[in-house]
């Protein structure tokens, strides 16, 4: 019984860790995309000013 609870807790911990990793990955990707968009917009604006 105790072994089962330990295994269940470990599975929950891994699940939470995986979800957190996926969220962190998504956040990093969104941040990178936003930065790339901003850079492209700034570049376009600079070319238009020339």
CSV table of N, CA and C in Angstrom, one decimal:
chain,number,residue,atom,x,y,z
A,1,UNK,N,0.8,-1.2,0.0
A,1,UNK,CA,0.0,0.0,0.0
A,1,UNK,C,0.9,1.3,0.0
A,2,UNK,N,1.9,1.3,0.9
A,2,UNK,CA,2.8,2.4,1.0
A,2,UNK,C,3.6,2.6,-0.3
A,3,UNK,N,4.0,1.5,-0.9
A,3,UNK,CA,4.7,1.5,-2.2
A,3,UNK,C,3.9,2.1,-3.3
A,4,UNK,N,2.6,1.7,-3.3
A,4,UNK,CA,1.7,2.2,-4.3
A,4,UNK,C,1.5,3.7,-4.2
A,5,UNK,N,1.3,4.2,-2.9
A,5,UNK,CA,1.2,5.7,-2.7
A,5,UNK,C,2.5,6.4,-3.1
A,6,UNK,N,3.6,5.8,-2.8
A,6,UNK,CA,4.9,6.4,-3.2
A,6,UNK,C,5.0,6.5,-4.7
A,7,UNK,N,4.6,5.4,-5.4
A,7,UNK,CA,4.6,5.4,-6.9
A,7,UNK,C,3.6,6.4,-7.5
A,8,UNK,N,2.5,6.6,-6.8
A,8,UNK,CA,1.5,7.5,-7.3
A,8,UNK,C,2.0,8.9,-7.1
A,9,UNK,N,2.6,9.2,-6.0
A,9,UNK,CA,3.2,10.5,-5.7
A,9,UNK,C,4.3,10.9,-6.7
A,10,UNK,N,5.1,9.9,-7.0
A,10,UNK,CA,6.2,10.1,-8.0
A,10,UNK,C,5.6,10.4,-9.4
A,11,UNK,N,4.5,9.7,-9.7
A,11,UNK,CA,3.9,9.9,-11.0
A,11,UNK,C,3.3,11.3,-11.1
A,12,UNK,N,2.7,11.7,-10.0
A,12,UNK,CA,2.1,13.1,-10.0
A,12,UNK,C,3.2,14.1,-10.1
A,13,UNK,N,4.3,13.9,-9.4
A,13,UNK,CA,5.4,14.8,-9.4
A,13,UNK,C,6.0,14.9,-10.8
A,14,UNK,N,6.2,13.8,-11.5
A,14,UNK,CA,6.7,13.8,-12.9
A,14,UNK,C,5.7,14.5,-13.8
A,15,UNK,N,4.4,14.2,-13.6
A,15,UNK,CA,3.4,14.9,-14.4
A,15,UNK,C,3.4,16.4,-14.3
A,16,UNK,N,3.5,16.8,-13.0
A,16,UNK,CA,3.6,18.3,-12.8
A,16,UNK,C,4.9,18.9,-13.4
A,17,UNK,N,6.0,18.1,-13.3
A,17,UNK,CA,7.2,18.6,-13.8
A,17,UNK,C,7.2,18.7,-15.3
A,18,UNK,N,6.5,17.7,-16.0
A,18,UNK,CA,6.4,17.7,-17.4
A,18,UNK,C,5.5,18.9,-17.9
A,19,UNK,N,4.5,19.1,-17.1
A,19,UNK,CA,3.6,20.3,-17.5
A,19,UNK,C,4.3,21.6,-17.4
A,20,UNK,N,5.1,21.7,-16.3
A,20,UNK,CA,5.9,22.9,-16.1
A,20,UNK,C,6.9,23.1,-17.2
A,21,UNK,N,7.6,22.0,-17.6
A,21,UNK,CA,8.6,22.1,-18.6
A,21,UNK,C,7.9,22.5,-20.0
A,22,UNK,N,6.7,22.0,-20.2
A,22,UNK,CA,6.0,22.3,-21.5
A,22,UNK,C,5.6,23.8,-21.4
A,23,UNK,N,5.1,24.2,-20.3
A,23,UNK,CA,4.7,25.6,-20.2
A,23,UNK,C,5.9,26.6,-20.3
A,24,UNK,N,7.1,26.2,-19.7
A,24,UNK,CA,8.3,27.0,-19.9
A,24,UNK,C,8.8,27.0,-21.3
A,25,UNK,N,8.7,25.9,-22.0
A,25,UNK,CA,9.1,25.8,-23.4
A,25,UNK,C,8.2,26.7,-24.3
A,26,UNK,N,6.9,26.6,-24.0
A,26,UNK,CA,5.9,27.5,-24.7
A,26,UNK,C,6.2,29.0,-24.5
A,27,UNK,N,6.4,29.3,-23.2
A,27,UNK,CA,6.7,30.7,-22.9
A,27,UNK,C,7.9,31.2,-23.6
A,28,UNK,N,9.0,30.4,-23.6
A,28,UNK,CA,10.2,30.8,-24.2
A,28,UNK,C,10.0,30.9,-25.7
A,29,UNK,N,9.2,30.0,-26.3
A,29,UNK,CA,8.9,30.1,-27.8
A,29,UNK,C,8.1,31.4,-28.1
A,30,UNK,N,7.1,31.7,-27.2
A,30,UNK,CA,6.3,32.9,-27.4
A,30,UNK,C,7.2,34.1,-27.3
A,31,UNK,N,8.1,34.1,-26.3
A,31,UNK,CA,9.0,35.3,-26.1
A,31,UNK,C,9.9,35.5,-27.3
A,32,UNK,N,10.4,34.4,-27.8
A,32,UNK,CA,11.3,34.4,-29.0
A,32,UNK,C,10.5,34.9,-30.2
A,33,UNK,N,9.3,34.4,-30.4
A,33,UNK,CA,8.5,34.9,-31.5
A,33,UNK,C,8.2,36.4,-31.4
A,34,UNK,N,7.9,36.8,-30.2
A,34,UNK,CA,7.5,38.2,-30.1
A,34,UNK,C,8.8,39.1,-30.3
A,35,UNK,N,9.9,38.6,-29.9
A,35,UNK,CA,11.2,39.4,-30.1
A,35,UNK,C,11.5,39.4,-31.6
A,36,UNK,N,11.3,38.3,-32.3
A,36,UNK,CA,11.6,38.2,-33.7
A,36,UNK,C,10.6,39.1,-34.5
A,37,UNK,N,9.4,39.2,-34.1
A,37,UNK,CA,8.4,40.0,-34.7
A,37,UNK,C,8.8,41.5,-34.5
A,38,UNK,N,9.2,41.8,-33.3
A,38,UNK,CA,9.6,43.2,-33.0
A,38,UNK,C,10.8,43.6,-33.8
A,39,UNK,N,11.8,42.7,-33.9
A,39,UNK,CA,13.0,43.0,-34.6
A,39,UNK,C,12.6,43.2,-36.1
A,40,UNK,N,11.8,42.4,-36.6
A,40,UNK,CA,11.4,42.5,-38.1
A,40,UNK,C,10.7,43.8,-38.3
A,41,UNK,N,9.8,44.2,-37.3
A,41,UNK,CA,9.1,45.4,-37.5
A,41,UNK,C,10.0,46.6,-37.4
A,42,UNK,N,11.0,46.6,-36.5
A,42,UNK,CA,12.0,47.6,-36.3
A,42,UNK,C,12.8,47.8,-37.6
A,43,UNK,N,13.2,46.6,-38.1
A,43,UNK,CA,14.0,46.6,-39.4
A,43,UNK,C,13.2,47.2,-40.5
A,44,UNK,N,12.0,46.9,-40.6
A,44,UNK,CA,11.1,47.4,-41.7
A,44,UNK,C,10.9,48.9,-41.5
A,45,UNK,N,10.7,49.3,-40.3
A,45,UNK,CA,10.5,50.8,-40.0
A,45,UNK,C,11.8,51.5,-40.4
A,46,UNK,N,13.0,51.0,-40.0
A,46,UNK,CA,14.2,51.6,-40.3
A,46,UNK,C,14.4,51.8,-41.8
A,47,UNK,N,14.0,50.7,-42.6
A,47,UNK,CA,14.2,50.8,-44.0
A,47,UNK,C,13.2,51.8,-44.6
A,48,UNK,N,12.1,52.0,-44.0
A,48,UNK,CA,11.1,52.9,-44.5
A,48,UNK,C,11.5,54.4,-44.3
A,49,UNK,N,12.3,54.5,-43.2
A,49,UNK,CA,12.8,55.9,-42.9
A,49,UNK,C,13.9,56.3,-43.8
A,50,UNK,N,14.6,55.4,-44.4
A,50,UNK,CA,15.7,55.7,-45.3
A,50,UNK,C,15.3,56.4,-46.6
